[in-house]
């Protein structure tokens, strides 16, 4: 091994580049779902820690060889599971730079280059979404932490408005807080509430319509007769149907009752970047906080979520640490999220947005919707398949007759390997979900997937 380590580093990076390129070049032909189980992967990577070291390039070769059967073709065009995007070329390459630079991006004084790119990326997003230009944008790991960050900020703010200083006095004895959610909210909202000390029995759950949109009359009724600190959680993009709450109606109702309004828009906020889909988001700019992901709709690498808060002073009240050895320069990244040390996850966002431009981002969003419509149309042409949702955005939900047949079809498509579609339950019935999130999906990918379902549904 090279005593200085420099040759080892170069050879390891060369190996990583070659092996990563080989992986990406095989995406069109490889099975989309992994061929190996977790136990098999544990066996492949397990054993005792070796006594002696190994050349770094050889370690990289070993990783790639052993991992091969356990990898998922997420960056390809036929991964439709959960809500996971592929990786845009500029974002992927920028992420490699982020690892090489190794910048601790909590401080604008310590790492001004990466913080500047994150700040500009945040400004570009606010403009695309039609949100206040002065809002804070914190880069976190994903939608879960974005919701948690926004709701943590909301808790401090609504208690503060009620005269309770949470940072000074804690929660014991604090005024009771109402936490209002939709019946078809994403599970990350409940999980964030749990992190904040709010249990399931304390949630005020508001009824939704057949597509999962919160009902305005039900929200009005839920808020009547109550007072005190209140947080209302709305949704841009229901994870099964893709439906959007009616922000223009719901937010004024919540505001009349003095509530903080949060919008969970992990993949839905990006609809605002499209002229044709922007009506889905009308009125959401009236909210107080918004959560979204870039590794979903914008197609940057994991991990990258954004927590957006209307008033940066509320973010600072919740998160500024105040360590005497830290250097502050205006609004620092560590002022608006729970993290101090972290990688520069906003740099790939800047790269993707710079590469695509405003028109390219709009075209990407439009194409995802068009792909969803094409998939739904093709699936609906199969006699045994029923489409369950209005395909207003990027989600297609369907079933194949009985619950048993639907689950069997979901298992079959994963075994087949042509595409990845994941299962769910909607209104008490088994369903399958196809999420259009990848820039790499082509008409041929859609046709191949429809053909696989046509073949499997009758076999």
GROMACS .gro file of C-alpha atoms in nm:
model
  459
    1UNK     CA    1   0.000   0.000   0.000
    2UNK     CA    2   0.114   0.354  -0.069
    3UNK     CA    3   0.248   0.500   0.261
    4UNK     CA    4   0.118   0.847   0.171
    5UNK     CA    5  -0.225   0.715   0.074
    6UNK     CA    6  -0.252   0.939  -0.233
    7UNK     CA    7  -0.206   0.662  -0.490
    8UNK     CA    8  -0.450   0.441  -0.295
    9UNK     CA    9  -0.709   0.718  -0.307
   10UNK     CA   10  -0.670   0.767  -0.682
   11UNK     CA   11  -0.692   0.395  -0.758
   12UNK     CA   12  -0.996   0.353  -0.532
   13UNK     CA   13  -1.175   0.646  -0.698
   14UNK     CA   14  -1.091   0.510  -1.042
   15UNK     CA   15  -1.237   0.173  -0.945
   16UNK     CA   16  -1.549   0.335  -0.801
   17UNK     CA   17  -1.603   0.538  -1.118
   18UNK     CA   18  -1.564   0.234  -1.342
   19UNK     CA   19  -1.791   0.012  -1.133
   20UNK     CA   20  -2.057   0.281  -1.090
   21UNK     CA   21  -2.059   0.339  -1.464
   22UNK     CA   22  -2.095  -0.034  -1.529
   23UNK     CA   23  -2.391  -0.049  -1.289
   24UNK     CA   24  -2.567   0.244  -1.456
   25UNK     CA   25  -2.507   0.099  -1.803
   26UNK     CA   26  -2.682  -0.228  -1.706
   27UNK     CA   27  -2.998  -0.069  -1.563
   28UNK     CA   28  -3.210  -0.132  -1.872
   29UNK     CA   29  -3.144  -0.506  -1.868
   30UNK     CA   30  -3.106  -0.596  -1.500
   31UNK     CA   31  -3.399  -0.710  -1.282
   32UNK     CA   32  -3.549  -0.406  -1.113
   33UNK     CA   33  -3.613  -0.578  -0.779
   34UNK     CA   34  -3.317  -0.732  -0.588
   35UNK     CA   35  -3.245  -1.101  -0.644
   36UNK     CA   36  -3.094  -1.160  -0.299
   37UNK     CA   37  -3.243  -1.141   0.050
   38UNK     CA   38  -3.108  -0.951   0.349
   39UNK     CA   39  -2.982  -1.276   0.502
   40UNK     CA   40  -2.790  -1.355   0.184
   41UNK     CA   41  -2.637  -1.008   0.187
   42UNK     CA   42  -2.542  -1.045   0.553
   43UNK     CA   43  -2.364  -1.367   0.462
   44UNK     CA   44  -2.192  -1.198   0.168
   45UNK     CA   45  -2.055  -0.911   0.375
   46UNK     CA   46  -2.026  -1.089   0.710
   47UNK     CA   47  -1.758  -1.280   0.893
   48UNK     CA   48  -1.495  -1.164   1.138
   49UNK     CA   49  -1.326  -0.828   1.092
   50UNK     CA   50  -0.993  -0.913   0.922
   51UNK     CA   51  -0.678  -0.869   1.126
   52UNK     CA   52  -0.493  -0.700   0.838
   53UNK     CA   53  -0.606  -0.430   0.601
   54UNK     CA   54  -0.682  -0.451   0.228
   55UNK     CA   55  -0.590  -0.222  -0.058
   56UNK     CA   56  -0.871   0.041  -0.094
   57UNK     CA   57  -0.925  -0.029  -0.466
   58UNK     CA   58  -0.959  -0.401  -0.390
   59UNK     CA   59  -1.217  -0.319  -0.122
   60UNK     CA   60  -1.421  -0.123  -0.376
   61UNK     CA   61  -1.406  -0.414  -0.621
   62UNK     CA   62  -1.516  -0.647  -0.342
   63UNK     CA   63  -1.810  -0.425  -0.246
   64UNK     CA   64  -1.940  -0.407  -0.601
   65UNK     CA   65  -1.906  -0.781  -0.662
   66UNK     CA   66  -2.072  -0.889  -0.338
   67UNK     CA   67  -2.352  -0.628  -0.352
   68UNK     CA   68  -2.457  -0.704  -0.710
   69UNK     CA   69  -2.754  -0.940  -0.643
   70UNK     CA   70  -2.886  -0.721  -0.361
   71UNK     CA   71  -2.904  -0.394  -0.554
   72UNK     CA   72  -3.228  -0.232  -0.669
   73UNK     CA   73  -3.250  -0.064  -1.010
   74UNK     CA   74  -3.388   0.256  -0.859
   75UNK     CA   75  -3.193   0.482  -1.100
   76UNK     CA   76  -3.357   0.310  -1.400
   77UNK     CA   77  -3.682   0.383  -1.579
   78UNK     CA   78  -3.902   0.106  -1.438
   79UNK     CA   79  -3.879   0.153  -1.064
   80UNK     CA   80  -4.230   0.268  -0.967
   81UNK     CA   81  -4.231   0.164  -0.601
   82UNK     CA   82  -4.299   0.389  -0.302
   83UNK     CA   83  -4.222   0.747  -0.422
   84UNK     CA   84  -3.855   0.734  -0.520
   85UNK     CA   85  -3.695   0.923  -0.806
   86UNK     CA   86  -3.389   0.828  -1.007
   87UNK     CA   87  -3.076   1.044  -1.008
   88UNK     CA   88  -3.034   1.326  -1.257
   89UNK     CA   89  -2.684   1.319  -1.416
   90UNK     CA   90  -2.579   1.661  -1.290
   91UNK     CA   91  -2.702   1.582  -0.938
   92UNK     CA   92  -2.520   1.249  -0.932
   93UNK     CA   93  -2.191   1.402  -1.043
   94UNK     CA   94  -2.231   1.691  -0.799
   95UNK     CA   95  -2.287   1.442  -0.518
   96UNK     CA   96  -1.953   1.279  -0.599
   97UNK     CA   97  -1.793   1.621  -0.561
   98UNK     CA   98  -1.970   1.670  -0.228
   99UNK     CA   99  -1.810   1.353  -0.094
  100UNK     CA  100  -1.468   1.449  -0.230
  101UNK     CA  101  -1.487   1.803  -0.090
  102UNK     CA  102  -1.602   1.672   0.253
  103UNK     CA  103  -1.739   2.008   0.365
  104UNK     CA  104  -1.920   2.036   0.701
  105UNK     CA  105  -2.207   2.249   0.578
  106UNK     CA  106  -2.368   2.369   0.898
  107UNK     CA  107  -2.178   2.699   0.901
  108UNK     CA  108  -2.166   2.968   0.634
  109UNK     CA  109  -1.837   3.093   0.777
  110UNK     CA  110  -1.671   2.752   0.772
  111UNK     CA  111  -1.795   2.635   0.431
  112UNK     CA  112  -1.918   2.938   0.234
  113UNK     CA  113  -1.912   2.771  -0.111
  114UNK     CA  114  -2.151   2.487  -0.030
  115UNK     CA  115  -2.374   2.701   0.194
  116UNK     CA  116  -2.401   2.958  -0.085
  117UNK     CA  117  -2.514   2.690  -0.332
  118UNK     CA  118  -2.772   2.562  -0.084
  119UNK     CA  119  -2.901   2.911  -0.017
  120UNK     CA  120  -2.937   2.987  -0.387
  121UNK     CA  121  -3.104   2.650  -0.449
  122UNK     CA  122  -3.348   2.734  -0.171
  123UNK     CA  123  -3.424   3.073  -0.327
  124UNK     CA  124  -3.485   2.908  -0.665
  125UNK     CA  125  -3.724   2.661  -0.504
  126UNK     CA  126  -3.920   2.931  -0.325
  127UNK     CA  127  -3.962   3.112  -0.655
  128UNK     CA  128  -4.072   2.795  -0.837
  129UNK     CA  129  -4.321   2.709  -0.561
  130UNK     CA  130  -4.458   3.062  -0.532
  131UNK     CA  131  -4.365   3.078  -0.163
  132UNK     CA  132  -4.241   3.383   0.030
  133UNK     CA  133  -3.891   3.480  -0.085
  134UNK     CA  134  -3.784   3.550   0.275
  135UNK     CA  135  -3.872   3.202   0.407
  136UNK     CA  136  -3.602   2.983   0.559
  137UNK     CA  137  -3.505   2.664   0.374
  138UNK     CA  138  -3.334   2.392   0.575
  139UNK     CA  139  -3.181   2.089   0.402
  140UNK     CA  140  -3.248   1.767   0.594
  141UNK     CA  141  -3.245   1.395   0.515
  142UNK     CA  142  -3.594   1.360   0.368
  143UNK     CA  143  -3.966   1.417   0.406
  144UNK     CA  144  -3.978   1.266   0.755
  145UNK     CA  145  -3.719   1.505   0.895
  146UNK     CA  146  -3.863   1.793   0.693
  147UNK     CA  147  -4.203   1.737   0.856
  148UNK     CA  148  -4.042   1.698   1.198
  149UNK     CA  149  -3.836   2.016   1.152
  150UNK     CA  150  -4.136   2.222   1.043
  151UNK     CA  151  -4.363   2.085   1.315
  152UNK     CA  152  -4.095   2.136   1.581
  153UNK     CA  153  -4.079   2.498   1.470
  154UNK     CA  154  -4.458   2.521   1.472
  155UNK     CA  155  -4.477   2.387   1.829
  156UNK     CA  156  -4.235   2.650   1.958
  157UNK     CA  157  -4.418   2.923   1.766
  158UNK     CA  158  -4.776   2.844   1.869
  159UNK     CA  159  -4.678   2.796   2.234
  160UNK     CA  160  -4.486   3.124   2.218
  161UNK     CA  161  -4.792   3.304   2.089
  162UNK     CA  162  -4.978   3.165   2.389
  163UNK     CA  163  -4.715   3.315   2.619
  164UNK     CA  164  -4.519   2.995   2.682
  165UNK     CA  165  -4.140   2.994   2.622
  166UNK     CA  166  -4.071   2.630   2.537
  167UNK     CA  167  -3.692   2.670   2.529
  168UNK     CA  168  -3.694   2.810   2.882
  169UNK     CA  169  -3.978   2.622   3.049
  170UNK     CA  170  -4.006   2.292   2.861
  171UNK     CA  171  -4.337   2.111   2.806
  172UNK     CA  172  -4.439   2.038   3.164
  173UNK     CA  173  -4.733   2.261   3.242
  174UNK     CA  174  -4.750   2.404   2.889
  175UNK     CA  175  -5.090   2.498   2.745
  176UNK     CA  176  -5.257   2.199   2.575
  177UNK     CA  177  -5.198   2.196   2.201
  178UNK     CA  178  -5.436   2.077   1.929
  179UNK     CA  179  -5.275   1.879   1.648
  180UNK     CA  180  -5.519   1.854   1.355
  181UNK     CA  181  -5.456   1.608   1.071
  182UNK     CA  182  -5.639   1.457   0.775
  183UNK     CA  183  -5.767   1.100   0.778
  184UNK     CA  184  -5.539   1.016   0.483
  185UNK     CA  185  -5.224   1.189   0.603
  186UNK     CA  186  -4.886   1.028   0.545
  187UNK     CA  187  -4.747   0.820   0.832
  188UNK     CA  188  -4.452   1.057   0.868
  189UNK     CA  189  -4.689   1.315   1.020
  190UNK     CA  190  -4.789   1.079   1.301
  191UNK     CA  191  -4.426   0.982   1.350
  192UNK     CA  192  -4.318   1.346   1.371
  193UNK     CA  193  -4.597   1.407   1.622
  194UNK     CA  194  -4.469   1.114   1.828
  195UNK     CA  195  -4.119   1.263   1.824
  196UNK     CA  196  -4.276   1.581   1.961
  197UNK     CA  197  -4.451   1.397   2.245
  198UNK     CA  198  -4.796   1.395   2.084
  199UNK     CA  199  -4.965   1.055   2.093
  200UNK     CA  200  -5.217   0.907   1.848
  201UNK     CA  201  -5.506   0.957   2.091
  202UNK     CA  202  -5.425   1.329   2.106
  203UNK     CA  203  -5.464   1.383   1.730
  204UNK     CA  204  -5.775   1.553   1.597
  205UNK     CA  205  -5.848   1.356   1.279
  206UNK     CA  206  -6.052   1.526   1.005
  207UNK     CA  207  -6.250   1.322   0.751
  208UNK     CA  208  -6.142   1.314   0.388
  209UNK     CA  209  -6.314   1.250   0.056
  210UNK     CA  210  -6.284   0.945  -0.170
  211UNK     CA  211  -5.947   1.067  -0.305
  212UNK     CA  212  -5.799   1.146   0.036
  213UNK     CA  213  -5.852   1.524   0.036
  214UNK     CA  214  -5.943   1.684   0.369
  215UNK     CA  215  -6.306   1.794   0.377
  216UNK     CA  216  -6.357   2.165   0.444
  217UNK     CA  217  -6.682   2.118   0.635
  218UNK     CA  218  -6.516   1.856   0.857
  219UNK     CA  219  -6.221   2.087   0.931
  220UNK     CA  220  -6.456   2.371   1.023
  221UNK     CA  221  -6.645   2.143   1.258
  222UNK     CA  222  -6.324   2.006   1.414
  223UNK     CA  223  -6.198   2.356   1.494
  224UNK     CA  224  -6.525   2.491   1.637
  225UNK     CA  225  -6.536   2.542   2.010
  226UNK     CA  226  -6.164   2.495   2.060
  227UNK     CA  227  -5.896   2.743   2.145
  228UNK     CA  228  -5.534   2.755   2.241
  229UNK     CA  229  -5.223   2.658   2.040
  230UNK     CA  230  -5.329   2.477   1.722
  231UNK     CA  231  -5.140   2.317   1.432
  232UNK     CA  232  -5.325   2.202   1.118
  233UNK     CA  233  -5.146   1.965   0.880
  234UNK     CA  234  -5.252   1.966   0.514
  235UNK     CA  235  -5.120   1.764   0.222
  236UNK     CA  236  -4.990   1.827  -0.129
  237UNK     CA  237  -4.999   1.486  -0.294
  238UNK     CA  238  -5.166   1.196  -0.111
  239UNK     CA  239  -4.923   0.906  -0.133
  240UNK     CA  240  -5.176   0.661  -0.286
  241UNK     CA  241  -5.393   0.882  -0.508
  242UNK     CA  242  -5.172   1.188  -0.558
  243UNK     CA  243  -5.465   1.411  -0.453
  244UNK     CA  244  -5.407   1.765  -0.319
  245UNK     CA  245  -5.599   1.929  -0.037
  246UNK     CA  246  -5.797   2.239  -0.134
  247UNK     CA  247  -5.559   2.492   0.017
  248UNK     CA  248  -5.753   2.794  -0.100
  249UNK     CA  249  -6.050   2.683   0.111
  250UNK     CA  250  -5.887   2.499   0.401
  251UNK     CA  251  -5.611   2.743   0.497
  252UNK     CA  252  -5.845   3.041   0.552
  253UNK     CA  253  -6.060   2.818   0.776
  254UNK     CA  254  -5.758   2.721   0.983
  255UNK     CA  255  -5.634   3.080   0.999
  256UNK     CA  256  -5.970   3.204   1.127
  257UNK     CA  257  -5.914   2.976   1.425
  258UNK     CA  258  -5.558   3.102   1.481
  259UNK     CA  259  -5.386   2.785   1.365
  260UNK     CA  260  -5.037   2.735   1.229
  261UNK     CA  261  -5.079   2.559   0.893
  262UNK     CA  262  -4.822   2.307   0.774
  263UNK     CA  263  -4.822   2.150   0.426
  264UNK     CA  264  -4.669   1.806   0.377
  265UNK     CA  265  -4.566   1.819   0.012
  266UNK     CA  266  -4.293   1.557  -0.012
  267UNK     CA  267  -4.351   1.512  -0.385
  268UNK     CA  268  -4.649   1.739  -0.446
  269UNK     CA  269  -4.496   2.083  -0.390
  270UNK     CA  270  -4.313   2.040  -0.721
  271UNK     CA  271  -4.645   2.058  -0.909
  272UNK     CA  272  -4.621   2.435  -0.863
  273UNK     CA  273  -4.329   2.439  -1.109
  274UNK     CA  274  -4.559   2.334  -1.395
  275UNK     CA  275  -4.801   2.576  -1.561
  276UNK     CA  276  -5.052   2.298  -1.622
  277UNK     CA  277  -5.030   2.141  -1.274
  278UNK     CA  278  -4.988   2.458  -1.066
  279UNK     CA  279  -5.366   2.485  -1.003
  280UNK     CA  280  -5.331   2.181  -0.775
  281UNK     CA  281  -5.125   2.394  -0.536
  282UNK     CA  282  -5.319   2.722  -0.546
  283UNK     CA  283  -5.349   2.877  -0.203
  284UNK     CA  284  -5.069   2.675  -0.041
  285UNK     CA  285  -4.857   2.992  -0.020
  286UNK     CA  286  -5.083   3.105   0.266
  287UNK     CA  287  -4.944   2.834   0.496
  288UNK     CA  288  -4.674   2.881   0.761
  289UNK     CA  289  -4.447   2.587   0.675
  290UNK     CA  290  -4.394   2.337   0.397
  291UNK     CA  291  -4.203   2.008   0.372
  292UNK     CA  292  -4.072   1.851   0.052
  293UNK     CA  293  -3.809   1.615  -0.091
  294UNK     CA  294  -3.564   1.667  -0.374
  295UNK     CA  295  -3.475   1.295  -0.401
  296UNK     CA  296  -3.830   1.231  -0.512
  297UNK     CA  297  -3.956   1.458  -0.787
  298UNK     CA  298  -3.637   1.655  -0.861
  299UNK     CA  299  -3.435   1.332  -0.886
  300UNK     CA  300  -3.129   1.412  -0.674
  301UNK     CA  301  -2.944   1.140  -0.476
  302UNK     CA  302  -3.044   1.033  -0.130
  303UNK     CA  303  -3.062   1.199   0.111
  304UNK     CA  304  -3.221   1.540   0.054
  305UNK     CA  305  -3.537   1.688   0.204
  306UNK     CA  306  -3.625   2.052   0.262
  307UNK     CA  307  -3.800   2.215   0.557
  308UNK     CA  308  -3.941   2.555   0.460
  309UNK     CA  309  -4.068   2.802   0.722
  310UNK     CA  310  -4.236   3.134   0.641
  311UNK     CA  311  -4.065   3.336   0.917
  312UNK     CA  312  -3.695   3.253   0.976
  313UNK     CA  313  -3.730   3.396   1.328
  314UNK     CA  314  -3.949   3.098   1.413
  315UNK     CA  315  -3.679   2.860   1.284
  316UNK     CA  316  -3.412   3.035   1.491
  317UNK     CA  317  -3.629   3.018   1.803
  318UNK     CA  318  -3.659   2.643   1.759
  319UNK     CA  319  -3.307   2.547   1.654
  320UNK     CA  320  -3.032   2.804   1.716
  321UNK     CA  321  -2.782   2.630   1.944
  322UNK     CA  322  -2.585   2.918   2.094
  323UNK     CA  323  -2.255   2.734   2.149
  324UNK     CA  324  -1.986   2.982   2.251
  325UNK     CA  325  -1.725   2.825   2.019
  326UNK     CA  326  -1.946   2.838   1.709
  327UNK     CA  327  -1.918   3.121   1.456
  328UNK     CA  328  -2.241   3.284   1.344
  329UNK     CA  329  -2.298   3.483   1.028
  330UNK     CA  330  -2.659   3.588   0.984
  331UNK     CA  331  -2.887   3.290   0.916
  332UNK     CA  332  -2.673   2.975   0.920
  333UNK     CA  333  -2.789   2.628   0.810
  334UNK     CA  334  -2.767   2.503   1.169
  335UNK     CA  335  -3.019   2.773   1.269
  336UNK     CA  336  -3.304   2.613   1.076
  337UNK     CA  337  -3.269   2.235   1.125
  338UNK     CA  338  -3.184   1.995   1.411
  339UNK     CA  339  -2.839   1.920   1.267
  340UNK     CA  340  -2.507   2.087   1.333
  341UNK     CA  341  -2.260   1.879   1.131
  342UNK     CA  342  -2.380   1.742   0.797
  343UNK     CA  343  -2.285   1.687   0.435
  344UNK     CA  344  -2.366   1.951   0.171
  345UNK     CA  345  -2.680   1.777   0.051
  346UNK     CA  346  -2.811   2.092  -0.116
  347UNK     CA  347  -2.529   2.103  -0.372
  348UNK     CA  348  -2.685   1.831  -0.594
  349UNK     CA  349  -3.010   2.031  -0.577
  350UNK     CA  350  -2.832   2.338  -0.711
  351UNK     CA  351  -2.671   2.124  -0.983
  352UNK     CA  352  -2.998   1.962  -1.092
  353UNK     CA  353  -3.181   2.295  -1.102
  354UNK     CA  354  -2.895   2.468  -1.284
  355UNK     CA  355  -2.878   2.185  -1.537
  356UNK     CA  356  -3.254   2.167  -1.600
  357UNK     CA  357  -3.342   2.535  -1.574
  358UNK     CA  358  -3.695   2.657  -1.510
  359UNK     CA  359  -3.832   2.513  -1.834
  360UNK     CA  360  -3.657   2.180  -1.782
  361UNK     CA  361  -3.799   2.140  -1.431
  362UNK     CA  362  -4.147   2.218  -1.562
  363UNK     CA  363  -4.100   1.969  -1.845
  364UNK     CA  364  -3.986   1.703  -1.598
  365UNK     CA  365  -4.296   1.750  -1.381
  366UNK     CA  366  -4.524   1.746  -1.685
  367UNK     CA  367  -4.357   1.431  -1.817
  368UNK     CA  368  -4.404   1.250  -1.486
  369UNK     CA  369  -4.776   1.329  -1.499
  370UNK     CA  370  -4.802   1.228  -1.864
  371UNK     CA  371  -4.628   0.899  -1.783
  372UNK     CA  372  -4.877   0.836  -1.503
  373UNK     CA  373  -5.170   0.896  -1.739
  374UNK     CA  374  -5.015   0.666  -1.999
  375UNK     CA  375  -4.958   0.392  -1.740
  376UNK     CA  376  -5.315   0.422  -1.610
  377UNK     CA  377  -5.455   0.408  -1.963
  378UNK     CA  378  -5.252   0.100  -2.045
  379UNK     CA  379  -5.338  -0.080  -1.723
  380UNK     CA  380  -5.707   0.003  -1.764
  381UNK     CA  381  -5.700  -0.177  -2.101
  382UNK     CA  382  -5.636  -0.504  -1.914
  383UNK     CA  383  -5.978  -0.653  -1.830
  384UNK     CA  384  -5.877  -0.780  -1.486
  385UNK     CA  385  -5.736  -0.446  -1.367
  386UNK     CA  386  -5.932  -0.157  -1.214
  387UNK     CA  387  -5.786   0.193  -1.169
  388UNK     CA  388  -5.882   0.327  -0.825
  389UNK     CA  389  -5.783   0.695  -0.835
  390UNK     CA  390  -5.816   1.009  -1.042
  391UNK     CA  391  -5.473   1.042  -1.207
  392UNK     CA  392  -5.437   1.413  -1.143
  393UNK     CA  393  -5.066   1.401  -1.068
  394UNK     CA  394  -4.803   1.124  -1.061
  395UNK     CA  395  -4.971   0.837  -0.875
  396UNK     CA  396  -5.160   0.540  -1.024
  397UNK     CA  397  -5.342   0.304  -0.787
  398UNK     CA  398  -5.504  -0.015  -0.914
  399UNK     CA  399  -5.620  -0.363  -0.819
  400UNK     CA  400  -5.687  -0.696  -0.986
  401UNK     CA  401  -6.027  -0.818  -0.872
  402UNK     CA  402  -5.992  -0.972  -0.527
  403UNK     CA  403  -5.747  -0.886  -0.251
  404UNK     CA  404  -5.575  -1.220  -0.301
  405UNK     CA  405  -5.539  -1.167  -0.677
  406UNK     CA  406  -5.407  -0.815  -0.623
  407UNK     CA  407  -5.144  -0.925  -0.374
  408UNK     CA  408  -5.045  -1.218  -0.595
  409UNK     CA  409  -5.000  -0.982  -0.891
  410UNK     CA  410  -4.781  -0.754  -0.679
  411UNK     CA  411  -4.561  -1.046  -0.579
  412UNK     CA  412  -4.546  -1.170  -0.937
  413UNK     CA  413  -4.426  -0.842  -1.088
  414UNK     CA  414  -4.140  -0.822  -0.837
  415UNK     CA  415  -4.037  -1.183  -0.907
  416UNK     CA  416  -4.060  -1.117  -1.279
  417UNK     CA  417  -3.815  -0.828  -1.251
  418UNK     CA  418  -3.950  -0.616  -1.537
  419UNK     CA  419  -4.064  -0.339  -1.304
  420UNK     CA  420  -4.107  -0.259  -0.936
  421UNK     CA  421  -4.454  -0.168  -0.809
  422UNK     CA  422  -4.535  -0.178  -0.438
  423UNK     CA  423  -4.852  -0.277  -0.257
  424UNK     CA  424  -5.079  -0.086  -0.021
  425UNK     CA  425  -5.432  -0.085   0.114
  426UNK     CA  426  -5.699   0.166   0.021
  427UNK     CA  427  -6.039   0.189   0.188
  428UNK     CA  428  -5.992  -0.157   0.331
  429UNK     CA  429  -5.896  -0.326   0.005
  430UNK     CA  430  -5.559  -0.443  -0.125
  431UNK     CA  431  -5.414  -0.226  -0.400
  432UNK     CA  432  -5.096  -0.170  -0.598
  433UNK     CA  433  -4.930   0.169  -0.635
  434UNK     CA  434  -4.733   0.292  -0.932
  435UNK     CA  435  -4.549   0.617  -0.861
  436UNK     CA  436  -4.407   0.809  -1.156
  437UNK     CA  437  -4.099   0.974  -1.009
  438UNK     CA  438  -3.809   0.905  -1.247
  439UNK     CA  439  -3.667   1.129  -1.515
  440UNK     CA  440  -3.536   0.811  -1.682
  441UNK     CA  441  -3.878   0.657  -1.755
  442UNK     CA  442  -3.945   0.631  -2.130
  443UNK     CA  443  -4.254   0.529  -2.329
  444UNK     CA  444  -4.082   0.196  -2.387
  445UNK     CA  445  -4.049   0.146  -2.009
  446UNK     CA  446  -4.422   0.204  -1.972
  447UNK     CA  447  -4.508  -0.034  -2.255
  448UNK     CA  448  -4.277  -0.304  -2.115
  449UNK     CA  449  -4.437  -0.268  -1.773
  450UNK     CA  450  -4.792  -0.283  -1.909
  451UNK     CA  451  -4.694  -0.587  -2.114
  452UNK     CA  452  -4.558  -0.760  -1.805
  453UNK     CA  453  -4.880  -0.695  -1.614
  454UNK     CA  454  -5.087  -0.818  -1.908
  455UNK     CA  455  -4.883  -1.139  -1.912
  456UNK     CA  456  -4.879  -1.190  -1.536
  457UNK     CA  457  -5.240  -1.108  -1.457
  458UNK     CA  458  -5.365  -1.405  -1.658
  459UNK     CA  459  -5.087  -1.651  -1.574
   0.00000   0.00000   0.00000
